[in-house]
Amino acid sequence: MSHVSSKGLYYSVFFALCVLTVVTVAIARVDLGVMNTPIALAVAVSKAMLVILFFMGVKYNTPLTKVVAASGFVWLIILFGITMGDYLTRGWLGVPGR
Amino acid sequence: MTHGTQNSPSYLDAPYGIWSWLLTKDHKRIGIMYLISVTVFFAIGGLFAAGIRTELLTPQGDFLTADLYNKLFTLHGVVMIFFFLIPSIPATLGNFLIPIQIGAKDLAFPRINLLSWYIYVIGAVFTLAAVFMGGVDTGWTFYTPYSSIASNTNVVLAALGVFITGFSSILTGFNFIVTIHRMRAPGMTWFRLPLFIWAHYATSLVMILGTPVVAITILLVFAERAMGFAIFDPRAGGDPVLFQHLFWFYSHPAVYIMILPGMGVVSELVAAVSRKQIFGYSFVAYSSLAIAIIGFLVWGHHMFVSSQSIYAGLVFSIITMIVAVPSAVKTFNWTATMYKGSVTWESPTYWVIGFMGLFLIGGLTGLFLGTMGLDVHLHDTYFVVAHFHYIMVGGAIMAFLGGVHFYWPKMTGRMYPEAMGKISAILVFVGFNLTFFPQFVLGYLGMPRRYHAYPEDFQILNVLSTAGAGVLGLGYALIVFYLVASLFKERNAPANPWGATGLEWQIQSPPITLNFESDPIVTEDAYNYAGRAGHGGHAKKAGEV
Amino acid sequence: MSAPNVHADAHQEHHPKLQHHFHNMAQQLEASILGMWVFLVTEVMFFGGLFMAYLLYRNMYPDAWLAGSNELNEVLGGINTLVLIVSSLTMALAVRAAQVGHRMWQIANLILTIIFGSIFLIVKYFEYAAKFEHHLVPGSSFDPAREPAQQLFFSLYFMMTGIHALHMVVGIVLLFIILRMAWKNQFSADYFAPVEVTGLYWHFVDIVWIFLFPLLYLIGKHH
């Protein structure tokens, strides 16, 4: 329990986070059509993973902590997925109001 | 680590004084404080129900104004759901029993446990303030845009009350999860846990994964109403149906917050009154988790008649059928446990059998409502009202009262008159059916809910229902009377009055502050009735391996 | 998921920071850390409701979203992103210093974290003030020339960033409490759970911002 990471690891993660921030700002200025948002989200997820795995130490923690940390995101996907499943299928029937 | 001797005072005796209760970190005392609080709110919610049923005695709507009637059914729902049903079993019996059943001295975070009670009280104060300042009339569901734009009642106060109380529920669930993971006694493996613990673990999952969503949703309604923001406001292009999605994402699973702990209690009681190992222990354990998880996938069955897509409705309808399976697994296993068991007719037995009958009807009518086509006919009728009362009152409250009767000797050290326990169970069962069965018929015939007047054709059934409510109220009042009266008698409860298994029955009644004289070590499975000499012959002390 | 080791060394049982209902310091630490993670799951779901509303309305009103996003100050948002990342680094270093029992390093990093957290809030204050000036706050003062759906964007902007800022304030209060404890020399290599769980909370708040920044500030920049 309570793994002690080296300072060097923390500095490297910090550096990577700064680079990714610059990357996300730069890519936002390029018109990539529908791909802008997925790329921005991919960068954000990468940054979040760096923080979760190293700053928060999940990489060195128990499997239980990993499951708990993942569960919140899984439940978010349930919320987003099912709710959008409603909105995105509303037009399918072709009957107004249904 | 030994604490004290065999003569340690019970948790009720040391120390004395009002502050020793209000500042206590003892999970047992906090459980008792919750028990008193939820009983008060049950009485308040019951008074609102009495007003509703009195109004419905006559078709004309002459006892209350329509406005007042709207406020009564709203407050009845808000108080009963958020201030009684959700904390009822987890915060009282759960608080009291979880550490004892897993062999721990307390919950993992005793101070947070106390904090949860204070948060509950603060939320209650807000809601009561809303009542005294004129009430609220949105229905307990707070649907937008009525709640955010149209209603001119105290939505803000009531919503804040619900928002705040939500955090007490979150803290309870959070505490249970950590406690069950990290505080189990040596030898208490997951598959030796009493099913009460499994049920509360599943309940806690729902509490921590669902409650925050309703909290933010209510906060958004608050922002619309109090700060002029636009979130669900159709004038700015917002979608009120989004509110329904977010609301039911929590509020459907919240039904399982109410019923899962009841299922946990029933599992304990069934095994104890049958003197038999639970049939299919692991199935019952896993079905709790299955209910908690699948329960998150069905919320749209509350929205079949909204603008929800018909395809989404179809999927919700199918998953609703699936979520009935684990509940059925439990019911089959309980009956299979009783089959060829040595069933004794003690008062907990009456409550358990009452629970099974009522829960069965409630569950099966839920399948009617989950069927998308049929729901279009039955939606917002008394059929729905009857259905969820069969689950929440017939199921959850029967289980709660069964649990209170079963654990009362452990919690207080007193026995109540057995005959009274049986009479009240019968009164409640009969009164309940008389109240709510006619409502199935009313709903099927098309009587909508939430109206203070109705066509004369419906009067006979409504009179029956109101008469039943009187019997039901009498039954509840009787329980309060003899349980309170028992407190003034001497402490005569033995450590194990029912001859049940489990760590909680191996310690004195009422328990000492630290629960166990010496740290227990668990060497047997739960409900090991077969491994005993005879009924109640189990005298192994905690720690004496 | 096995039961914690209860037969720890005898000397651990008498640690002054061991609460009576735990068997040993390891069990107490594990409970605290699991507790904070479970709490963070509730936080994820709490913010999740807001992100759900964002997802739906952005799909419904993409143009209003771009127009609203372009009103936000990308430079201030970017600076704040970097400020929070630095604060996360100092927080991580503070936890590490606690783990190895290096008190002065811990205090220095806690102070730095508090300073960077405060800078974030000050920048946020100036951003909010500008929104009030430009009639971008939803409600009766909202610029009537703008299409109504932009009110949805700005309502969500204020709810998301406002609740995030509130979490920052709570975090700074927690850091002051931790700093005071560290100052009084209450932590040691045996006992640092409060520092570690505060760190988890702080990093979580940082993660929320990592998502808010691109989703609120950057979506209209390529137009």
mmCIF file of C-alpha atoms in Angstrom, chain C:
data_model
loop_
_atom_site.group_PDB
_atom_site.id
_atom_site.type_symbol
_atom_site.label_atom_id
_atom_site.label_comp_id
_atom_site.label_asym_id
_atom_site.label_seq_id
_atom_site.Cartn_x
_atom_site.Cartn_y
_atom_site.Cartn_z
ATOM 1 C CA MET C 1 -10.509 -7.567 -1.607
ATOM 2 C CA SER C 2 -9.309 -9.864 1.145
ATOM 3 C CA ALA C 3 -9.811 -8.931 4.745
ATOM 4 C CA PRO C 4 -7.116 -6.529 5.905
ATOM 5 C CA ASN C 5 -4.231 -7.959 7.827
ATOM 6 C CA VAL C 6 -5.285 -7.724 11.442
ATOM 7 C CA HIS C 7 -2.277 -9.285 13.040
ATOM 8 C CA ALA C 8 0.000 -6.324 12.542
ATOM 9 C CA ASP C 9 2.965 -5.553 14.709
ATOM 10 C CA ALA C 10 2.017 -4.898 18.268
ATOM 11 C CA HIS C 11 3.682 -1.490 18.384
ATOM 12 C CA GLN C 12 1.375 -0.229 15.636
ATOM 13 C CA GLU C 13 -1.699 -0.764 17.756
ATOM 14 C CA HIS C 14 -0.689 2.012 20.073
ATOM 15 C CA HIS C 15 -0.104 4.651 17.449
ATOM 16 C CA PRO C 16 -1.677 7.870 18.809
ATOM 17 C CA LYS C 17 -3.497 8.500 15.515
ATOM 18 C CA LEU C 18 -5.107 5.056 15.413
ATOM 19 C CA GLN C 19 -8.875 5.307 15.936
ATOM 20 C CA HIS C 20 -10.338 2.756 18.292
ATOM 21 C CA HIS C 21 -12.411 0.860 15.750
ATOM 22 C CA PHE C 22 -9.513 0.018 13.456
ATOM 23 C CA HIS C 23 -7.114 -2.824 14.085
ATOM 24 C CA ASN C 24 -4.009 -1.096 12.780
ATOM 25 C CA MET C 25 -2.709 1.866 10.814
ATOM 26 C CA ALA C 26 -2.705 -0.011 7.504
ATOM 27 C CA GLN C 27 -6.427 -0.795 7.808
ATOM 28 C CA GLN C 28 -7.139 2.816 8.734
ATOM 29 C CA LEU C 29 -5.187 4.138 5.739
ATOM 30 C CA GLU C 30 -6.824 1.699 3.332
ATOM 31 C CA ALA C 31 -10.271 2.666 4.595
ATOM 32 C CA SER C 32 -9.517 6.370 4.152
ATOM 33 C CA ILE C 33 -8.232 5.947 0.630
ATOM 34 C CA LEU C 34 -11.072 3.672 -0.459
ATOM 35 C CA GLY C 35 -13.475 6.136 1.155
ATOM 36 C CA MET C 36 -12.083 9.027 -0.861
ATOM 37 C CA TRP C 37 -12.308 7.042 -4.079
ATOM 38 C CA VAL C 38 -15.915 6.113 -3.399
ATOM 39 C CA PHE C 39 -16.610 9.762 -2.655
ATOM 40 C CA LEU C 40 -14.962 10.765 -5.937
ATOM 41 C CA VAL C 41 -17.279 8.380 -7.779
ATOM 42 C CA THR C 42 -20.207 10.348 -6.374
ATOM 43 C CA GLU C 43 -18.479 13.511 -7.588
ATOM 44 C CA VAL C 44 -18.108 12.047 -11.069
ATOM 45 C CA MET C 45 -21.838 11.352 -11.149
ATOM 46 C CA PHE C 46 -22.615 14.794 -9.740
ATOM 47 C CA PHE C 47 -20.734 16.533 -12.556
ATOM 48 C CA GLY C 48 -22.039 13.834 -14.896
ATOM 49 C CA GLY C 49 -25.546 15.293 -14.828
ATOM 50 C CA LEU C 50 -24.147 18.596 -16.099
ATOM 51 C CA PHE C 51 -22.108 16.905 -18.813
ATOM 52 C CA MET C 52 -25.258 15.026 -19.871
ATOM 53 C CA ALA C 53 -27.105 18.321 -20.329
ATOM 54 C CA TYR C 54 -24.088 19.696 -22.217
ATOM 55 C CA LEU C 55 -23.969 16.677 -24.533
ATOM 56 C CA LEU C 56 -27.678 16.845 -25.379
ATOM 57 C CA TYR C 57 -27.920 20.577 -25.938
ATOM 58 C CA ARG C 58 -24.703 20.782 -27.897
ATOM 59 C CA ASN C 59 -26.197 18.174 -30.219
ATOM 60 C CA MET C 60 -29.436 20.127 -30.457
ATOM 61 C CA TYR C 61 -27.931 23.603 -30.893
ATOM 62 C CA PRO C 62 -24.423 23.299 -32.372
ATOM 63 C CA ASP C 63 -24.379 26.885 -33.676
ATOM 64 C CA ALA C 64 -25.412 28.429 -30.368
ATOM 65 C CA TRP C 65 -22.661 26.379 -28.747
ATOM 66 C CA LEU C 66 -19.992 27.689 -31.104
ATOM 67 C CA ALA C 67 -21.169 31.264 -30.725
ATOM 68 C CA GLY C 68 -21.289 30.971 -26.944
ATOM 69 C CA SER C 69 -17.900 29.302 -26.762
ATOM 70 C CA ASN C 70 -16.307 32.090 -28.777
ATOM 71 C CA GLU C 71 -17.361 34.575 -26.105
ATOM 72 C CA LEU C 72 -15.145 32.833 -23.561
ATOM 73 C CA ASN C 73 -11.602 34.033 -23.006
ATOM 74 C CA GLU C 74 -9.406 31.249 -24.320
ATOM 75 C CA VAL C 75 -6.185 32.811 -22.999
ATOM 76 C CA LEU C 76 -7.435 33.076 -19.429
ATOM 77 C CA GLY C 77 -8.861 29.559 -19.670
ATOM 78 C CA GLY C 78 -5.540 28.249 -20.964
ATOM 79 C CA ILE C 79 -3.562 30.011 -18.245
ATOM 80 C CA ASN C 80 -5.875 28.549 -15.645
ATOM 81 C CA THR C 81 -5.400 25.089 -17.112
ATOM 82 C CA LEU C 82 -1.649 25.405 -16.693
ATOM 83 C CA VAL C 83 -2.054 26.894 -13.209
ATOM 84 C CA LEU C 84 -4.108 23.877 -12.157
ATOM 85 C CA ILE C 85 -1.629 21.439 -13.648
ATOM 86 C CA VAL C 86 1.183 23.085 -11.690
ATOM 87 C CA SER C 87 -0.949 22.911 -8.544
ATOM 88 C CA SER C 88 -1.530 19.207 -9.164
ATOM 89 C CA LEU C 89 2.219 18.689 -9.442
ATOM 90 C CA THR C 90 2.893 20.520 -6.169
ATOM 91 C CA MET C 91 0.076 18.556 -4.537
ATOM 92 C CA ALA C 92 1.571 15.271 -5.704
ATOM 93 C CA LEU C 93 4.967 16.373 -4.387
ATOM 94 C CA ALA C 94 3.394 17.338 -1.058
ATOM 95 C CA VAL C 95 1.866 13.873 -0.709
ATOM 96 C CA ARG C 96 5.190 12.311 -1.612
ATOM 97 C CA ALA C 97 6.977 14.448 0.980
ATOM 98 C CA ALA C 98 4.420 13.260 3.554
ATOM 99 C CA GLN C 99 4.969 9.633 2.594
ATOM 100 C CA VAL C 100 8.714 9.904 3.096
ATOM 101 C CA GLY C 101 8.325 12.087 6.183
ATOM 102 C CA HIS C 102 9.985 15.198 4.750
ATOM 103 C CA ARG C 103 8.130 17.933 6.654
ATOM 104 C CA MET C 104 9.615 21.118 5.167
ATOM 105 C CA TRP C 105 9.141 19.900 1.578
ATOM 106 C CA GLN C 106 5.593 19.026 2.429
ATOM 107 C CA ILE C 107 4.836 22.446 3.916
ATOM 108 C CA ALA C 108 6.464 24.266 1.008
ATOM 109 C CA ASN C 109 4.477 22.297 -1.550
ATOM 110 C CA LEU C 110 1.214 22.708 0.330
ATOM 111 C CA ILE C 111 1.720 26.475 0.377
ATOM 112 C CA LEU C 112 2.499 26.464 -3.345
ATOM 113 C CA THR C 113 -0.654 24.446 -4.019
ATOM 114 C CA ILE C 114 -2.732 26.928 -2.061
ATOM 115 C CA ILE C 115 -1.159 29.822 -3.980
ATOM 116 C CA PHE C 116 -1.820 28.270 -7.389
ATOM 117 C CA GLY C 117 -5.359 27.325 -6.394
ATOM 118 C CA SER C 118 -5.966 30.925 -5.363
ATOM 119 C CA ILE C 119 -4.547 32.248 -8.636
ATOM 120 C CA PHE C 120 -7.055 30.062 -10.451
ATOM 121 C CA LEU C 121 -9.927 31.556 -8.486
ATOM 122 C CA ILE C 122 -8.725 35.117 -9.019
ATOM 123 C CA VAL C 123 -8.520 34.584 -12.776
ATOM 124 C CA LYS C 124 -11.981 33.026 -12.647
ATOM 125 C CA TYR C 125 -13.272 36.109 -10.853
ATOM 126 C CA PHE C 126 -12.104 38.382 -13.682
ATOM 127 C CA GLU C 127 -13.659 36.058 -16.263
ATOM 128 C CA TYR C 128 -16.993 36.118 -14.460
ATOM 129 C CA ALA C 129 -16.892 39.894 -14.101
ATOM 130 C CA ALA C 130 -16.447 40.229 -17.859
ATOM 131 C CA LYS C 131 -19.469 38.001 -18.471
ATOM 132 C CA PHE C 132 -21.617 40.252 -16.294
ATOM 133 C CA GLU C 133 -20.391 43.293 -18.224
ATOM 134 C CA HIS C 134 -21.192 41.721 -21.580
ATOM 135 C CA HIS C 135 -24.707 40.635 -20.552
ATOM 136 C CA LEU C 136 -23.866 36.993 -20.918
ATOM 137 C CA VAL C 137 -25.309 35.895 -17.581
ATOM 138 C CA PRO C 138 -28.573 33.999 -18.178
ATOM 139 C CA GLY C 139 -31.754 35.549 -16.884
ATOM 140 C CA SER C 140 -33.388 38.919 -17.351
ATOM 141 C CA SER C 141 -30.120 40.730 -18.068
ATOM 142 C CA PHE C 142 -29.136 38.358 -20.876
ATOM 143 C CA ASP C 143 -28.404 40.109 -24.173
ATOM 144 C CA PRO C 144 -31.777 39.857 -26.031
ATOM 145 C CA ALA C 145 -30.035 40.112 -29.404
ATOM 146 C CA ARG C 146 -28.560 36.642 -28.937
ATOM 147 C CA GLU C 147 -30.473 33.535 -29.888
ATOM 148 C CA PRO C 148 -32.248 31.989 -26.875
ATOM 149 C CA ALA C 149 -30.349 28.693 -27.012
ATOM 150 C CA GLN C 150 -27.171 30.564 -26.056
ATOM 151 C CA GLN C 151 -28.787 30.963 -22.654
ATOM 152 C CA LEU C 152 -28.549 27.198 -22.339
ATOM 153 C CA PHE C 153 -24.832 27.379 -23.080
ATOM 154 C CA PHE C 154 -24.157 30.107 -20.572
ATOM 155 C CA SER C 155 -26.374 28.514 -17.925
ATOM 156 C CA LEU C 156 -24.334 25.350 -18.222
ATOM 157 C CA TYR C 157 -21.094 27.335 -18.378
ATOM 158 C CA PHE C 158 -21.871 29.034 -15.092
ATOM 159 C CA MET C 159 -23.157 25.875 -13.406
ATOM 160 C CA MET C 160 -20.166 23.793 -14.495
ATOM 161 C CA THR C 161 -17.448 26.322 -13.790
ATOM 162 C CA GLY C 162 -19.252 27.649 -10.709
ATOM 163 C CA ILE C 163 -19.568 24.247 -9.083
ATOM 164 C CA HIS C 164 -15.987 23.530 -10.094
ATOM 165 C CA ALA C 165 -14.839 26.784 -8.482
ATOM 166 C CA LEU C 166 -16.799 25.874 -5.347
ATOM 167 C CA HIS C 167 -14.883 22.609 -5.239
ATOM 168 C CA MET C 168 -11.651 24.599 -5.529
ATOM 169 C CA VAL C 169 -12.665 26.714 -2.543
ATOM 170 C CA VAL C 170 -13.399 23.590 -0.519
ATOM 171 C CA GLY C 171 -10.059 22.167 -1.618
ATOM 172 C CA ILE C 172 -8.185 25.276 -0.491
ATOM 173 C CA VAL C 173 -9.906 25.130 2.900
ATOM 174 C CA LEU C 174 -8.870 21.481 3.207
ATOM 175 C CA LEU C 175 -5.313 22.411 2.264
ATOM 176 C CA PHE C 176 -5.188 25.014 5.013
ATOM 177 C CA ILE C 177 -6.302 22.388 7.523
ATOM 178 C CA ILE C 178 -3.645 19.981 6.269
ATOM 179 C CA LEU C 179 -1.043 22.744 6.329
ATOM 180 C CA ARG C 180 -1.879 23.492 9.948
ATOM 181 C CA MET C 181 -1.548 19.817 10.844
ATOM 182 C CA ALA C 182 1.763 19.597 9.009
ATOM 183 C CA TRP C 183 2.959 22.740 10.760
ATOM 184 C CA LYS C 184 2.158 21.128 14.106
ATOM 185 C CA ASN C 185 4.173 18.119 13.036
ATOM 186 C CA GLN C 186 1.257 15.723 13.186
ATOM 187 C CA PHE C 187 2.213 13.679 10.155
ATOM 188 C CA SER C 188 4.832 11.010 9.880
ATOM 189 C CA ALA C 189 5.760 8.219 7.527
ATOM 190 C CA ASP C 190 3.262 6.093 9.530
ATOM 191 C CA TYR C 191 0.426 8.580 9.382
ATOM 192 C CA PHE C 192 -0.298 10.711 6.336
ATOM 193 C CA ALA C 193 -3.787 9.591 5.252
ATOM 194 C CA PRO C 194 -5.303 13.114 5.461
ATOM 195 C CA VAL C 195 -2.648 14.468 3.084
ATOM 196 C CA GLU C 196 -3.156 11.623 0.662
ATOM 197 C CA VAL C 197 -6.969 11.874 0.526
ATOM 198 C CA THR C 198 -6.839 15.665 0.174
ATOM 199 C CA GLY C 199 -4.455 15.113 -2.699
ATOM 200 C CA LEU C 200 -6.891 12.715 -4.379
ATOM 201 C CA TYR C 201 -9.643 15.296 -4.071
ATOM 202 C CA TRP C 202 -7.433 18.046 -5.483
ATOM 203 C CA HIS C 203 -6.407 15.964 -8.491
ATOM 204 C CA PHE C 204 -10.044 15.119 -9.155
ATOM 205 C CA VAL C 205 -10.937 18.804 -9.278
ATOM 206 C CA ASP C 206 -8.065 19.261 -11.714
ATOM 207 C CA ILE C 207 -9.447 16.456 -13.923
ATOM 208 C CA VAL C 208 -12.851 18.132 -14.101
ATOM 209 C CA TRP C 209 -11.160 21.241 -15.422
ATOM 210 C CA ILE C 210 -9.154 19.205 -17.929
ATOM 211 C CA PHE C 211 -12.510 18.314 -19.519
ATOM 212 C CA LEU C 212 -14.179 21.690 -19.037
ATOM 213 C CA PHE C 213 -11.429 23.627 -20.775
ATOM 214 C CA PRO C 214 -11.652 22.075 -24.265
ATOM 215 C CA LEU C 215 -15.414 21.511 -24.080
ATOM 216 C CA LEU C 216 -16.256 25.076 -23.101
ATOM 217 C CA TYR C 217 -13.438 27.292 -24.375
ATOM 218 C CA LEU C 218 -12.060 25.672 -27.502
ATOM 219 C CA ILE C 219 -14.948 24.268 -29.543
ATOM 220 C CA GLY C 220 -15.444 27.325 -31.738
ATOM 221 C CA LYS C 221 -11.834 28.243 -32.340
ATOM 222 C CA HIS C 222 -11.526 26.758 -35.812
ATOM 223 C CA HIS C 223 -14.335 28.965 -37.181
#
